[in-house]
Coordinates of C-alpha atoms in Angstrom, one line a residue:
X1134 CA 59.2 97.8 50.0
X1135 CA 61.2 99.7 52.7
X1136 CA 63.6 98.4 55.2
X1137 CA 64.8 99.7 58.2
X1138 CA 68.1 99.4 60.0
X1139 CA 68.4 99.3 63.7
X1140 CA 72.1 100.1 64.5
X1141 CA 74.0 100.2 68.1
X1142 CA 77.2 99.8 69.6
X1143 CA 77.6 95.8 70.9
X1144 CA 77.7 95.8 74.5
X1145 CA 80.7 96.0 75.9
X1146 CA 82.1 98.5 73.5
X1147 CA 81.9 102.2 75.0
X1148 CA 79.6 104.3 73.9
X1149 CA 81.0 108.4 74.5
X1150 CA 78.4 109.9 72.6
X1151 CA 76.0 108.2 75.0
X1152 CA 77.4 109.3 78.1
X1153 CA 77.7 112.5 77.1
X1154 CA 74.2 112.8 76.7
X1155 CA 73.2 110.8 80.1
X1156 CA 75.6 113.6 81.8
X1157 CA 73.4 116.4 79.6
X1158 CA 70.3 114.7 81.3
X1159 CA 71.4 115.1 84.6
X1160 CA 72.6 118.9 84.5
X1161 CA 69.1 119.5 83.3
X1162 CA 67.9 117.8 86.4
X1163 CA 66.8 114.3 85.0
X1164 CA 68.6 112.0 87.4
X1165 CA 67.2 109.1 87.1
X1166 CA 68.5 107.9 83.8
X1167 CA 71.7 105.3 84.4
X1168 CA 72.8 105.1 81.0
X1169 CA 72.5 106.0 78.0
X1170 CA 73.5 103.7 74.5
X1171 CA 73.0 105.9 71.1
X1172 CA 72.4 104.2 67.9
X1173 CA 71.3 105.1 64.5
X1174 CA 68.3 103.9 62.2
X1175 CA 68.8 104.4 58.5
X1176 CA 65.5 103.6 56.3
X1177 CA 65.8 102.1 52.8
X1178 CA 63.5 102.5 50.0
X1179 CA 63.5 99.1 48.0
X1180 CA 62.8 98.0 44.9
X1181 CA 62.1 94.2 45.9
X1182 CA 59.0 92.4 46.0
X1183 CA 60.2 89.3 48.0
X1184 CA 60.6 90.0 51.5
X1185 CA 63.1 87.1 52.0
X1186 CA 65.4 88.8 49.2
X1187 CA 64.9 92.2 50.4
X1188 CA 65.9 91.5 54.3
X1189 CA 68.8 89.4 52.8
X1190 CA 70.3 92.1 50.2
X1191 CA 69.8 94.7 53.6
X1192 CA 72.0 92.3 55.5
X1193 CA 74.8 92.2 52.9
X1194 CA 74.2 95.9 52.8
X1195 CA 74.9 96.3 56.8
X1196 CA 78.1 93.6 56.2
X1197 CA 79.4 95.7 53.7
X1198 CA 78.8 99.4 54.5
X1199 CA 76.0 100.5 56.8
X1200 CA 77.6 99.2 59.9
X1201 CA 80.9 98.2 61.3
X1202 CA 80.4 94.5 62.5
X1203 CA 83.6 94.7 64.6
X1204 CA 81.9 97.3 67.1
X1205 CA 78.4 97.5 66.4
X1206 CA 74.9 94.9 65.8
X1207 CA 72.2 95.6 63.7
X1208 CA 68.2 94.2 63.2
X1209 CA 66.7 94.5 59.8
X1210 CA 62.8 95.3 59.5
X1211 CA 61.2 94.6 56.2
X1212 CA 57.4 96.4 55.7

């Protein structure tokens, strides 16, 4: 089973990383982008076979160490 992990920055919270790169946009002449909000996706191999286990032992996973829950959100996919 794989997982993947959808994480960004909760709104609000500013993102540098992202402006940076929507200033890099328009110095190459791509003006039309607004903003910019970078994340990360991190894919998990699993051994599970039940989906509802799998997506909840990749939640406890985010809670614990794949994302910082003061600053950031995350979505779980389970295939």
């Amino acid at each position: 089973m794989k997982a993947r992990v959808h994480i960004m920055l909760k709104d609000g919270v500013l993102d540098p990383q992202g402006e940076a790169v929507r200033h890099a946009l328009g110095t190459l002449g791509f003006d039309g982008v607004q903003a910019v909000r970078q994340g990360k996706v991190i894919e998990l191999d699993l051994t599970a076979t039940d989906k509802a286990a799998a997506e909840a032992e990749v939640k406890a996973m985010c809670e614990k160490l794949l994302a910082n829950t003061v600053i950031e959100k995350y979505s779980v996919e389970i295939a």
